[in-house]
Short mmCIF file of C-alpha atoms and ligand atoms in Angstrom, two decimals:
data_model
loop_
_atom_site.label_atom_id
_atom_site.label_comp_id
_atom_site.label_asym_id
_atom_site.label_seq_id
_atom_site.Cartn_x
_atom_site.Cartn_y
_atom_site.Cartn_z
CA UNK A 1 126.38 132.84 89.69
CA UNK A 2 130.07 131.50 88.28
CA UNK A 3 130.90 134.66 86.13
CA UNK A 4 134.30 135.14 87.91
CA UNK A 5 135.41 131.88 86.13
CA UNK A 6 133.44 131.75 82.90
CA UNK A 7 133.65 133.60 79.44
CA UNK A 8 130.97 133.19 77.92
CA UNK A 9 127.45 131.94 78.83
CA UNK A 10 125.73 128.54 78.60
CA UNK A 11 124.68 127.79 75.07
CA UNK A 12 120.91 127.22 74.90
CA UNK A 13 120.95 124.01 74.40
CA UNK A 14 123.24 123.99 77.92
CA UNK A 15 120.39 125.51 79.75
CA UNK A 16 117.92 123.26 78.64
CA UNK A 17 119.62 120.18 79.70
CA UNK A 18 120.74 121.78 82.89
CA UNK A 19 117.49 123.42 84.31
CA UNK A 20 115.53 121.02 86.77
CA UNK A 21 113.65 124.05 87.65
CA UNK A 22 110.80 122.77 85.63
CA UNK A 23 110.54 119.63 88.03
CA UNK A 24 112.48 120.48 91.10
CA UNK A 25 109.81 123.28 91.49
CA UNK A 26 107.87 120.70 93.57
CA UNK A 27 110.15 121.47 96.46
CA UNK A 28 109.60 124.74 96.92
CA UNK A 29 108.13 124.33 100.56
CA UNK A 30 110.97 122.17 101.56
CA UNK A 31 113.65 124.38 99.88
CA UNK A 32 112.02 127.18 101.84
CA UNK A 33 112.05 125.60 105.32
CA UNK A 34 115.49 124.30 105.19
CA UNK A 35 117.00 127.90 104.24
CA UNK A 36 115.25 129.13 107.63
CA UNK A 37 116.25 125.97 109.38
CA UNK A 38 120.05 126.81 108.14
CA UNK A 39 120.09 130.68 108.28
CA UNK A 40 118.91 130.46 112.26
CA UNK A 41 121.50 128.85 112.97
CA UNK A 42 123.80 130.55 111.27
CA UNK A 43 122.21 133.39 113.45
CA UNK A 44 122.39 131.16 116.67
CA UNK A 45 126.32 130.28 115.71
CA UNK A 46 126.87 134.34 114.89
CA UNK A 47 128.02 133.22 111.31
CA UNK A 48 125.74 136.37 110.37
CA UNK A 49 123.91 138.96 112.21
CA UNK A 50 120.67 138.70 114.06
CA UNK A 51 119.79 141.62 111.56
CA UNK A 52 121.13 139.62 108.18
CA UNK A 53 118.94 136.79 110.04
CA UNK A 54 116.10 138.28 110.49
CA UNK A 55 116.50 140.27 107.19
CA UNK A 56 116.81 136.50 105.13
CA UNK A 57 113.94 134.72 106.94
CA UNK A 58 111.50 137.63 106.45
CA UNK A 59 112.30 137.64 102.57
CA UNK A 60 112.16 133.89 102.62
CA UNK A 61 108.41 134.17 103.60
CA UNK A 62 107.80 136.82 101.29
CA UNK A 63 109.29 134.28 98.12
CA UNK A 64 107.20 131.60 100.19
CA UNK A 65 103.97 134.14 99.97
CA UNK A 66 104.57 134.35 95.97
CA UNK A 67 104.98 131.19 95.34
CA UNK A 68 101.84 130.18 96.84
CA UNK A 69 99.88 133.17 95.18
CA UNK A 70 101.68 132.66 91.59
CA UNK A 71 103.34 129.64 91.95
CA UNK A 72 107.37 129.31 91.16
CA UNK A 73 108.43 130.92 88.08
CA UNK A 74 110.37 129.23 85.46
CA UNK A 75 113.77 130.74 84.41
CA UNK A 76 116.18 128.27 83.18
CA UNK A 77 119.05 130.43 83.33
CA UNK A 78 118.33 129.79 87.05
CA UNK A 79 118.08 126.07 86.81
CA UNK A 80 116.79 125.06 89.78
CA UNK A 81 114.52 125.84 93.02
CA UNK A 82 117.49 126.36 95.08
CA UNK A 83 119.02 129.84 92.46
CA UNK A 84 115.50 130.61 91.70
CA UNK A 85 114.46 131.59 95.69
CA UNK A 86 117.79 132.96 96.32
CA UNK A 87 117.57 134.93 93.44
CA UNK A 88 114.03 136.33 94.16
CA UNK A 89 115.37 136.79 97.72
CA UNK A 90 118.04 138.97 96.65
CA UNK A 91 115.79 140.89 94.64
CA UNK A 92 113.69 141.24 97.48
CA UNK A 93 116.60 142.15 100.66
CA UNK A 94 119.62 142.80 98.57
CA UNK A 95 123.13 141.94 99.61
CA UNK A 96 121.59 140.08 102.56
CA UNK A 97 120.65 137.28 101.04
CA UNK A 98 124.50 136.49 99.83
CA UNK A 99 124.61 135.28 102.93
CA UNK A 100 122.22 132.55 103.21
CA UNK A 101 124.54 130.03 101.60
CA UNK A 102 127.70 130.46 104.09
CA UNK A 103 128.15 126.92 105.02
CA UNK A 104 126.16 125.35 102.64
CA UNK A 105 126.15 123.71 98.96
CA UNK A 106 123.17 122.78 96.26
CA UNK A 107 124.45 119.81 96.73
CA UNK A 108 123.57 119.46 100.65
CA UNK A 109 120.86 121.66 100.18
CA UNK A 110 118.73 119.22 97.49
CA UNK A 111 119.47 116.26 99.99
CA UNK A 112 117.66 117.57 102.57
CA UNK A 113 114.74 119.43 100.19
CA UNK A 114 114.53 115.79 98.47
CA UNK A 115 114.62 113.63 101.86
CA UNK A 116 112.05 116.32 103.44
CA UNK A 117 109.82 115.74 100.25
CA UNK A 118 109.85 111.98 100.46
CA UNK A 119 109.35 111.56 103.76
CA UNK A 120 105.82 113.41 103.61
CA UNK A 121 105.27 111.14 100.34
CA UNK A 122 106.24 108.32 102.62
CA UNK A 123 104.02 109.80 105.21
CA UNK A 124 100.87 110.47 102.65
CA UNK A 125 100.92 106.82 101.33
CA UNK A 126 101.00 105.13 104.49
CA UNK A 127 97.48 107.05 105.52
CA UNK A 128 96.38 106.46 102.03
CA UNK A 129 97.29 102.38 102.96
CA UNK A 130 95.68 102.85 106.50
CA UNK A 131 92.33 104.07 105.14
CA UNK A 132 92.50 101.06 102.37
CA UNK A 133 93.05 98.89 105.14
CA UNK A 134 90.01 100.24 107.36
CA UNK A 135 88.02 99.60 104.11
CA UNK A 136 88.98 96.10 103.67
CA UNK A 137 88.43 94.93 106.95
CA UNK A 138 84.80 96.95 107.25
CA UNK A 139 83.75 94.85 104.05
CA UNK A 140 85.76 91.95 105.66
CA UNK A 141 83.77 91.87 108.53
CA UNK A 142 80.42 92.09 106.80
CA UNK A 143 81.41 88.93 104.52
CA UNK A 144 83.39 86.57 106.98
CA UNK A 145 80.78 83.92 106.61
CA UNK A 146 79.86 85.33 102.68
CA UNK A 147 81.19 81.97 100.65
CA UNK A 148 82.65 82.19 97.44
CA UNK A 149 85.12 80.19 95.74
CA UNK A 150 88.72 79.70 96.27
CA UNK A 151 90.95 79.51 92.97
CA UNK A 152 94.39 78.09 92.67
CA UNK A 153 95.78 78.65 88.81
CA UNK A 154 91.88 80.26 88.53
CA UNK A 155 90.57 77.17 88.80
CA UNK A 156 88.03 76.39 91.53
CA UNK A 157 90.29 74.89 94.08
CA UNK A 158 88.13 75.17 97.50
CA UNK A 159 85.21 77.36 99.13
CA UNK A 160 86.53 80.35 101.19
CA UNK A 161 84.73 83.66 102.21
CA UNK A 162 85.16 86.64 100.67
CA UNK A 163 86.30 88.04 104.52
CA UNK A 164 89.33 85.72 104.35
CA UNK A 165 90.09 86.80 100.43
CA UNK A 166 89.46 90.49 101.41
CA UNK A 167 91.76 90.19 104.16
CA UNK A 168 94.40 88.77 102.56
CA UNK A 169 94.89 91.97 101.12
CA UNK A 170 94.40 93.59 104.63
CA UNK A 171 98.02 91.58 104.80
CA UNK A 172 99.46 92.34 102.04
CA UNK A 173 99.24 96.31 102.75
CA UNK A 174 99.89 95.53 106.19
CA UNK A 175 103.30 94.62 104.84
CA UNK A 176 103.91 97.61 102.54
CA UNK A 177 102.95 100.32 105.51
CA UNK A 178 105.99 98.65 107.13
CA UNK A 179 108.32 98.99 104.51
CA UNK A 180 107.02 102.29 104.22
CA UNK A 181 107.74 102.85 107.88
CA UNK A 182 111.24 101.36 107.61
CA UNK A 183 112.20 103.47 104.92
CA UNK A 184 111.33 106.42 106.75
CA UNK A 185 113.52 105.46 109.73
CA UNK A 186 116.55 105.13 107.79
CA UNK A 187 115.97 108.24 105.88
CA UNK A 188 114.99 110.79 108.68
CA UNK A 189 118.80 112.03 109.34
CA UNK A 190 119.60 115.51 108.19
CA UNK A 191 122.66 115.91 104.86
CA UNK A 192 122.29 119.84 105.74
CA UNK A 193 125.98 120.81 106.67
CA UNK A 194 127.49 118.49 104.72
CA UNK A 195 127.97 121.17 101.78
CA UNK A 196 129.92 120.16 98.41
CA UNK A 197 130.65 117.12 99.80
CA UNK A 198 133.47 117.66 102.66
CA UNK A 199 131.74 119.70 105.31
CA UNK A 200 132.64 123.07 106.14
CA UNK A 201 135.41 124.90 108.61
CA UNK A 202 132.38 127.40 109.59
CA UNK A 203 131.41 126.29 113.27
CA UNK A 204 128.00 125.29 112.44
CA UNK A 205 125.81 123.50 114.63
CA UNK A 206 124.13 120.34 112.50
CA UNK A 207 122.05 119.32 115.38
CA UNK A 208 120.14 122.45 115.77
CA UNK A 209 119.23 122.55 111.68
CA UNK A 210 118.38 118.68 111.94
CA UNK A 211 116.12 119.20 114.99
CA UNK A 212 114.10 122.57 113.68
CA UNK A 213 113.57 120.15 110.40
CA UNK A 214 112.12 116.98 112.54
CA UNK A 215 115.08 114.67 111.89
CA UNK A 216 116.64 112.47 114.48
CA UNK A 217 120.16 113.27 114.40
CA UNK A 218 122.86 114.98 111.58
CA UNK A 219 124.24 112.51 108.84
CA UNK A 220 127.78 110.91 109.93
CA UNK A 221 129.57 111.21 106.18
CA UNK A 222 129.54 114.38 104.35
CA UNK A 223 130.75 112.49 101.22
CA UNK A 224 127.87 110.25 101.84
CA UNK A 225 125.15 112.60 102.68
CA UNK A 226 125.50 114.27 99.34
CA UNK A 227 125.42 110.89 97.26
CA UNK A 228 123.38 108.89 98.91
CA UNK A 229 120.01 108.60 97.35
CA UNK A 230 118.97 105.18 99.14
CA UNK A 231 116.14 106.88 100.66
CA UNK A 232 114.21 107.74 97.13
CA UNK A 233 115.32 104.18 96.29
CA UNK A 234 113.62 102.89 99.40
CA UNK A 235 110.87 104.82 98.98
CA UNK A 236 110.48 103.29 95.80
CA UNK A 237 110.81 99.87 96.27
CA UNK A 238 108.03 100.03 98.97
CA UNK A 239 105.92 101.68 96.37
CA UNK A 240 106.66 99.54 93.53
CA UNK A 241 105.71 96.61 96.11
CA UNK A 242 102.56 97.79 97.02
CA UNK A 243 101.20 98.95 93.05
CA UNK A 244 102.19 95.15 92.15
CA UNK A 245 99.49 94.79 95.32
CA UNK A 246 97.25 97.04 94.30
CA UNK A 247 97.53 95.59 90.77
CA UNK A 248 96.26 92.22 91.67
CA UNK A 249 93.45 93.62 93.71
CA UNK A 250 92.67 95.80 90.82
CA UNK A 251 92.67 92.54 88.69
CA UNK A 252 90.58 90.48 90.77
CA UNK A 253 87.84 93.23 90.62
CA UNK A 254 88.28 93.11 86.67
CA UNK A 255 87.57 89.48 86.75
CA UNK A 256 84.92 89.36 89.07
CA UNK A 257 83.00 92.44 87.00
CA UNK A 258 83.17 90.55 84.14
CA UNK A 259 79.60 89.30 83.04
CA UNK A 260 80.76 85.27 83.43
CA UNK A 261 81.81 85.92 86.70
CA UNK A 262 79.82 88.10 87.67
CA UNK A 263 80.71 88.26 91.23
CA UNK A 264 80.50 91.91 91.56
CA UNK A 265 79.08 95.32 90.66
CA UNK A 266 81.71 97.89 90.68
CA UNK A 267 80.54 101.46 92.21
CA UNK A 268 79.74 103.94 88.78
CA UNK A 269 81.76 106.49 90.38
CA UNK A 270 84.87 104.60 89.32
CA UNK A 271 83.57 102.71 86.41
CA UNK A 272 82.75 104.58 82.59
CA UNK A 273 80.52 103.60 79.86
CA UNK A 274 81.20 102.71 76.11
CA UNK A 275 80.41 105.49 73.64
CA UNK A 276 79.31 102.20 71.11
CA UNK A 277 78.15 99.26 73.39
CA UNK A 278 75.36 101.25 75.72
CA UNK A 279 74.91 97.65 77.88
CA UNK A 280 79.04 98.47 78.73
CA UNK A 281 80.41 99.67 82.35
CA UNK A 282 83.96 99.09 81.75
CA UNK A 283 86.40 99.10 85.03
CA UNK A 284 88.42 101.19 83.83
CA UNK A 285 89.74 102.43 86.92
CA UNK A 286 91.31 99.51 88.19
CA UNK A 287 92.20 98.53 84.59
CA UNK A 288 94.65 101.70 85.81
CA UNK A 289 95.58 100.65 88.72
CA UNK A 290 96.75 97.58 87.19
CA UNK A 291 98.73 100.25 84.63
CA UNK A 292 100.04 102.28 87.00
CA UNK A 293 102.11 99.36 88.37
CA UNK A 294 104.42 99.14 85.13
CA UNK A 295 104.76 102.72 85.11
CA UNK A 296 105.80 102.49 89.14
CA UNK A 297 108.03 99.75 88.70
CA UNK A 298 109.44 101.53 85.92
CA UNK A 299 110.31 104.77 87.97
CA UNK A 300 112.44 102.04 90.28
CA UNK A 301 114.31 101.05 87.26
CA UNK A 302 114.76 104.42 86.22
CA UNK A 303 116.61 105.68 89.73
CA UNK A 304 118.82 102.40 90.31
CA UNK A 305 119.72 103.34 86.39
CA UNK A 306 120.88 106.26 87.50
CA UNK A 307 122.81 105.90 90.26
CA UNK A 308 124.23 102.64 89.04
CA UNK A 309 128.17 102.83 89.22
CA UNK A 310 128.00 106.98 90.11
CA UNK A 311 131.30 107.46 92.07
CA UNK A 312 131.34 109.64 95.03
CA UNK A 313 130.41 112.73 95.83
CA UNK A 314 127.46 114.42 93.86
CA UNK A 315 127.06 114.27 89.70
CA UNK A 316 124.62 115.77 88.18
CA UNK A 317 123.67 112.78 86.90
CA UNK A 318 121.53 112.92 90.30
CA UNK A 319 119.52 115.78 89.37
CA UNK A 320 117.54 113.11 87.00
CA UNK A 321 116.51 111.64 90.85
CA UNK A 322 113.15 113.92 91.12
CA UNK A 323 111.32 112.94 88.09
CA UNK A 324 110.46 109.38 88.99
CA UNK A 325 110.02 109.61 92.09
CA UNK A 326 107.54 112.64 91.82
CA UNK A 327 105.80 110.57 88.87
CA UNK A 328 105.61 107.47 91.27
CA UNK A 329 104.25 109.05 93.98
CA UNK A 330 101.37 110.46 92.04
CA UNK A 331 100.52 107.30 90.92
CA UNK A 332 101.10 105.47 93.77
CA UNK A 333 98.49 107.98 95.78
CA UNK A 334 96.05 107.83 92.99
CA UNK A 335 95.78 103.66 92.90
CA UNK A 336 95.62 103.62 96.68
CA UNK A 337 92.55 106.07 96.41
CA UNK A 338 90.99 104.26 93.74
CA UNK A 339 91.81 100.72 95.21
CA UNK A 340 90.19 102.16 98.63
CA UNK A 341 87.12 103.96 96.55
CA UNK A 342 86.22 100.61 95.23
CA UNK A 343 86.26 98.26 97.89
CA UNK A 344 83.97 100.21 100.28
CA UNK A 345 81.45 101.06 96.83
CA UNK A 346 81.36 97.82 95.87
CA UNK A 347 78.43 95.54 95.91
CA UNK A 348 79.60 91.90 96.24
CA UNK A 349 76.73 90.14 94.65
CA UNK A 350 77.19 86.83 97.35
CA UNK A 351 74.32 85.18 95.66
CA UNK A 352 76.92 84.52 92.19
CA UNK A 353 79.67 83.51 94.43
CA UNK A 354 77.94 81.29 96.49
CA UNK A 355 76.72 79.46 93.16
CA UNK A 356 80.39 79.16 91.89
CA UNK A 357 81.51 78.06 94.86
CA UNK A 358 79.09 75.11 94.44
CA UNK A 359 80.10 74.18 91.03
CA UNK A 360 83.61 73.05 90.20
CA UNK A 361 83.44 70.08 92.49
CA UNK A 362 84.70 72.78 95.22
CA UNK A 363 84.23 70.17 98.26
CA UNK A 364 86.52 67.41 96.83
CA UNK A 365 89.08 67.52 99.08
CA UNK A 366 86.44 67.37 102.18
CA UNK A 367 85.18 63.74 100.47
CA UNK A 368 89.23 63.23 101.14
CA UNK A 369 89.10 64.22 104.13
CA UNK A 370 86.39 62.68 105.28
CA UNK A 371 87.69 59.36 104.13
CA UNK A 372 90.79 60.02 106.31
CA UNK A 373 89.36 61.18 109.23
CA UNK A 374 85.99 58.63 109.20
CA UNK A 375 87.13 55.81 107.19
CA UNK A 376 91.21 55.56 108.01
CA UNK A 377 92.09 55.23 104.68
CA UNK A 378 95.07 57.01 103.60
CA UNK A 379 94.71 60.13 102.19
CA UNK A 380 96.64 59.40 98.57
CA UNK A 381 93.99 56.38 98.35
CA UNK A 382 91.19 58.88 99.50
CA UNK A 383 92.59 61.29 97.06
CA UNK A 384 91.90 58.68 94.34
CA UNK A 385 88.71 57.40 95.76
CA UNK A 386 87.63 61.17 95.55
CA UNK A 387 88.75 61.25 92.09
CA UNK A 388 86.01 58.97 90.67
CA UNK A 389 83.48 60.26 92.45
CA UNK A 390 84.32 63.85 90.55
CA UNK A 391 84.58 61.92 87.56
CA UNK A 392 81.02 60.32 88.08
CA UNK A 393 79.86 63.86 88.85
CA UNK A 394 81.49 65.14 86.15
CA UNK A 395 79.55 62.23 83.15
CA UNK A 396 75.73 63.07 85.32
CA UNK A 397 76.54 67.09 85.08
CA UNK A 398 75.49 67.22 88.68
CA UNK A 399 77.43 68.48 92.22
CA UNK A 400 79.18 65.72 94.19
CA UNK A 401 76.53 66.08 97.05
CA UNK A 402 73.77 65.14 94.15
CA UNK A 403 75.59 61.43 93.92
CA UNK A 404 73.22 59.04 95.58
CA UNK A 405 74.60 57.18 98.46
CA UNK A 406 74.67 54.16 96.27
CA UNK A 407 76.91 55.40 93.81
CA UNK A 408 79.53 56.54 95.83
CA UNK A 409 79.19 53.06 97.82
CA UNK A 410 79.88 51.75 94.70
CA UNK A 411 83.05 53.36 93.85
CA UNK A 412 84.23 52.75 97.76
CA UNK A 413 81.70 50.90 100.79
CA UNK A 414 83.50 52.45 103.38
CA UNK A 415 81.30 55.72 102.39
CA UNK A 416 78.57 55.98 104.37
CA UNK A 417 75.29 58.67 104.79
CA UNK A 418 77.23 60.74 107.32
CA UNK A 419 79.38 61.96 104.41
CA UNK A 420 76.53 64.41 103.10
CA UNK A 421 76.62 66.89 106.12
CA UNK A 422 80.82 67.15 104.77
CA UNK A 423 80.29 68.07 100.95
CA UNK A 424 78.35 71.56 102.00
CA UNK A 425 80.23 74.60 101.28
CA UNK A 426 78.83 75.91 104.54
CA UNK A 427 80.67 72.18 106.04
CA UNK A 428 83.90 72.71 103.83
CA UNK A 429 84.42 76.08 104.93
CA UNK A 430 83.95 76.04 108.88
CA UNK A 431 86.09 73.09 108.68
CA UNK A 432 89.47 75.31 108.24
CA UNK A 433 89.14 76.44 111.81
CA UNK A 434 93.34 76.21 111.60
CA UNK A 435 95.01 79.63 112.43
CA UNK A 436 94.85 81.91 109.56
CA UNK A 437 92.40 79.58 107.83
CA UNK A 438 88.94 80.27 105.91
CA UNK A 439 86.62 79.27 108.77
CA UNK A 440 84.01 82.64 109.10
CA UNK A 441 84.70 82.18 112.99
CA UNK A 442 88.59 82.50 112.54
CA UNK A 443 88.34 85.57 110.01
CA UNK A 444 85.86 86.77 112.69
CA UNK A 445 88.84 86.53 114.80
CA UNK A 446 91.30 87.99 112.43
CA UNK A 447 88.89 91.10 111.71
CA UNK A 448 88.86 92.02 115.41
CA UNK A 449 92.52 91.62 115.49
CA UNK A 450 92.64 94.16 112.66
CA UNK A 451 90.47 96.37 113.95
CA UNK A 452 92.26 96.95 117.36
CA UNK A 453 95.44 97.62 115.20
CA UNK A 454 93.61 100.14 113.33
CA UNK A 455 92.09 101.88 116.15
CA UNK A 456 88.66 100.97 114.74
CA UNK A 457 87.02 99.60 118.09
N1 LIG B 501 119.60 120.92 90.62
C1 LIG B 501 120.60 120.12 91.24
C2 LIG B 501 120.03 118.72 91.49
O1 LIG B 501 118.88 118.59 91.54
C3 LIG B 501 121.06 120.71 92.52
C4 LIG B 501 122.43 120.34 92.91
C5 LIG B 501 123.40 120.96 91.97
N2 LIG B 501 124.74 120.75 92.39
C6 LIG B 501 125.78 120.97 91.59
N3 LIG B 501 126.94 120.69 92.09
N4 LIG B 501 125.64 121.42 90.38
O2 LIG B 501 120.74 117.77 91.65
#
C-alpha cells in the first residue's frame, strides 16, 4: 500500500515481525463497525457520495458475512485487520473502497477497534463478577449462622460464620466491578478522527462517528488519542486486582478440600482424579485460578513495559498492546466462571467446621472479655488471666469450656459460673453484633443489603 515510495519489498523476516494480523484478527467486529460508523459520515459530511457510501457499507457486510462463515484470513503481507478488510473490500467494490480511509489513519482506526474491544471485555467481566457475587451471597445467606473458624496467620484466631467469610469476598468483587466501571468511564470517548496523529483538514463531524459507536463525546487531543493506551492499562489493573481475588478464594477452597481440613467437598464438575492415587479428587481448577493470577499480573507488566518512556504520537511498539490484554481477558473470564461454578456446587461440610472452630482455644478472647465486661479487670490483665487458662487447657488436652469452675477460680476468683454461657462458639459469635461484624444476625443484615443491590429480592 506504500509502493510509490519503496523499492523493493519487505524481507520475510520484515513481514513476520510486522504482521499483527495473526492477533489483531480478534477485532474484526469492531474494525468492521467503526469503518461504517466513519464512512456514514463521510456520506453525511459529502466527503464521498451517497453511492461510494452505500457502495463501502454494503461490501463491509459482505467481508463481515465471510468472516463469520470462514473466519479472517491470514496474509501477512497485509499485516493487520485494518489492510486485510480493506483489501477484501476492494476486491469485492473496486475503486470504491479507496475511499473509506479519507480522513482517517491505522493509527486512529486501532484506537477505537481496541477501546471498542475492551470496553465489551470490561462489560463481559463485570456480569461474570455480578453472577459470582449473586452466588456468594445465595450460599452466604444459607450459612450466616453456619460457624466455622476464623484464622489470622492460619491459625485459629476466633469463631466466625462461613456467611461473614463468604461475604467478604462479596466485598472484595464488589470493589473490582467498580474499578471495572471506572475504567470504562474514562475510556468511552471516541480517537476516530484523530488520524496519524494531528487530525485532518477534511470537515468531518467526530460527534456523529462517536455517537453511532456508543461513546460519550470525541477525544480532545489528536496526539493523545493515538498514544494513549491508559484504557487497556486500566482495564488491566482492575483485572489483575480481581485474579489476585479470585486467587485467594481459589486458595481457601484448596485448603479447605484438603483431607485435614476437610471443610469442604468441591463439586466433581470442576475437580479431576489421579491416574495413580484412585482415593484422589484434586482441585485442580482453582489450583488454576490461583495460576492464572501470575499469568494476569504478568500481562500488566507486559503493557506498562511497553509503553514505558514511548514518546508521542503512535510507534509501533504499540501494536505489541493486543496480545496481553486478549490473553488476560481470557483468563480473567475463565477464573470468574470457575470461581462462580464452585461456590454455588460446593458442599460446605458445617459439621468439620463447626468442630475446628471448637478446638484451638477459639473463645479465648470472650474469657477476656468477659473478665472486662463482668469482672472490671483490665483487659491486658484479662488477657493474661486468659492466658493460663489456655495453658491449663492446653496440659488436660481438653476445650476451655471443659475447665471446671474450680480451676479457673484458681487461676483468678473473680471467675464465676456465669462465664460458661460466654466460651460457646454459638456465645462468641453473636457477640460481634458491631457493624460489619460476624454476628449471623448482622451478616443476615449484610446479605439483604446485598441482595437489594443485586436485584435479587
Ligand atoms: N497494526 C497496527 C497496530 O496494531 C496498526 C497501526 C499501524 N500504524 C502505523 N502507523 N503503522 O498498532
Amino acid at each position: 500500500m506504500w509502493g510509490g515510495r519503496f523499492e523493493a519489498g519487505p524481507s520475510a523476516i520484515m513481514r513476520e515481525i510486522n504482521a499483527s494480523i495473526p492477533f489483531d484478527k480478534a477485532l474484526w467486529r469492531q474494525d468492521i463497525a467503526a469503518s461504517k460508523a466513519h464512512v456514514t459520515m463521510l456520506g453525511a459530511q459529502q466527503i464521498v457520495s451517497d453511492a461510494d457510501m452505500q457502495a463501502i457499507l454494503d461490501g463491509l457486510d459482505a467481508v463481515a458475512a465471510e468472516y463469520e462463515a470462514d473466519g479472517v484470513p491470514e496474509d501477512w503481507d497485509l499485516e493487520d485487520i485494518h489492510m486485510t478488510t480493506e483489501s477484501r473490500l476492494s476486491e469485492l467494490i473496486g475503486a470504491a473502497a479507496g475511499r473509506l480511509h479519507t480522513a482517517r489513519s491505522r493509527n486512529d482506526q486501532v484506537a477505537t477497534d481496541f477501546r471498542l474491544w475492551v470496553r465489551d471485555a470490561l462489560e463481559q467481566a463485570d456480569a461474570g463478577l455480578e453472577a459470582l457475587q449473586k452466588a456468594l451471597v445465595s450460599r452466604a445467606g444459607e450459612h450466616a449462622g453456619s460457624i466455622m473458624p476464623g484464622f489470622t496467620h492460619l491459625q485459629t484466631a476466633q469463631p466466625v460464620t462461613l456467611g461473614h467469610h463468604l461475604m467478604a469476598y462479596y466485598e472484595m468483587i464488589a470493589r473490582d466491578r467498580s474499578r471495572f466501571a471506572d475504567a470504562r468511564a474514562r475510556l468511552n470517548k471516541c480517537p476516530l478522527g484523530s488520524a496519524a496523529l494531528a487530525g485532518t483538514g477534511f470537515p468531518i463531524d467526530r460527534e456523529m462517528t462517536a455517537q453511532a459507536l456508543g461513546f460519550d463525546a470525541p477525544t480532545d487531543n489528536s496526539l493523545d488519542a493515538v498514544s494513549d493506551r491508559d484504557f487497556a492499562l486500566d482495564y488491566l489493573m482492575a483485572a489483575a486486582q480481581c485474579s489476585l481475588h479470585l486467587s485467594r478464594l481459589a486458595e481457601e477452597f484448596i485448603i479447605w478440600a484438603s483431607q485435614p481440613f476437610g471443610f469442604v467437598r468441591m463439586p466433581d464438575t470442576l475437580s479431576t482424579g489421579s491416574s495413580i492415587m484412585p482415593q484422589k479428587k484434586n482441585p485442580d481448577a482453582a489450583e488454576l485460578v490461583r495460576g492464572h493470577a501470575g499469568r494476569i499480573a504478568g500481562c500488566l507488566s507486559a503493557l506498562m513495559m511497553t509503553m514505558k518512556g514511548l514518546p508521542l504520537a503512535y510507534s509501533k511498539d504499540m501494536q505489541d498492546d493486543k496480545p496481553p490484554v486478549f490473553e488476560a481477558a481470557g483468563l480473567l473470564a475463565l477464573s470468574i466462571a470457575a470461581m462462580t461454578g464452585m461456590i454455588a456446587d460446593s458442599t460446605f461440610r458445617t459439621d468439620r467446621m463447626r468442630e475446628a472452630a471448637e478446638l484451638g482455644y477459639a473463645t479465648a478472647t470472650d474469657l477476656a472479655d468477659w473478665l472486662v465486661t463482668q469482672a472490671d479487670i483490665p483487659f491486658r490483665e484479662a488477657h493474661h488471666i486468659t492466658g493460663a487458662a489456655v495453658k491449663l487447657a492446653e496440659t488436660r488436652g481438653c476445650a476451655l469450656d471443659a475447665l471446671p469452675l474450680a480451676d479457673l477460680q484458681a487461676i483468678d476468683a473473680r471467675i464465676d459460673d456465669r462465664v460458661y454461657a460466654a466460651l460457646s462458639v454459638e456465645a462468641s459469635v453473636a457477640a460481634r453484633c458491631s457493624h460489619g461484624g460476624t454476628a449471623p444476625d448482622e451478616v443476615r443484615k449484610r446479605v439483604v443489603q446485598a441482595r437489594q443491590l443485586l436485584g435479587m429480592e
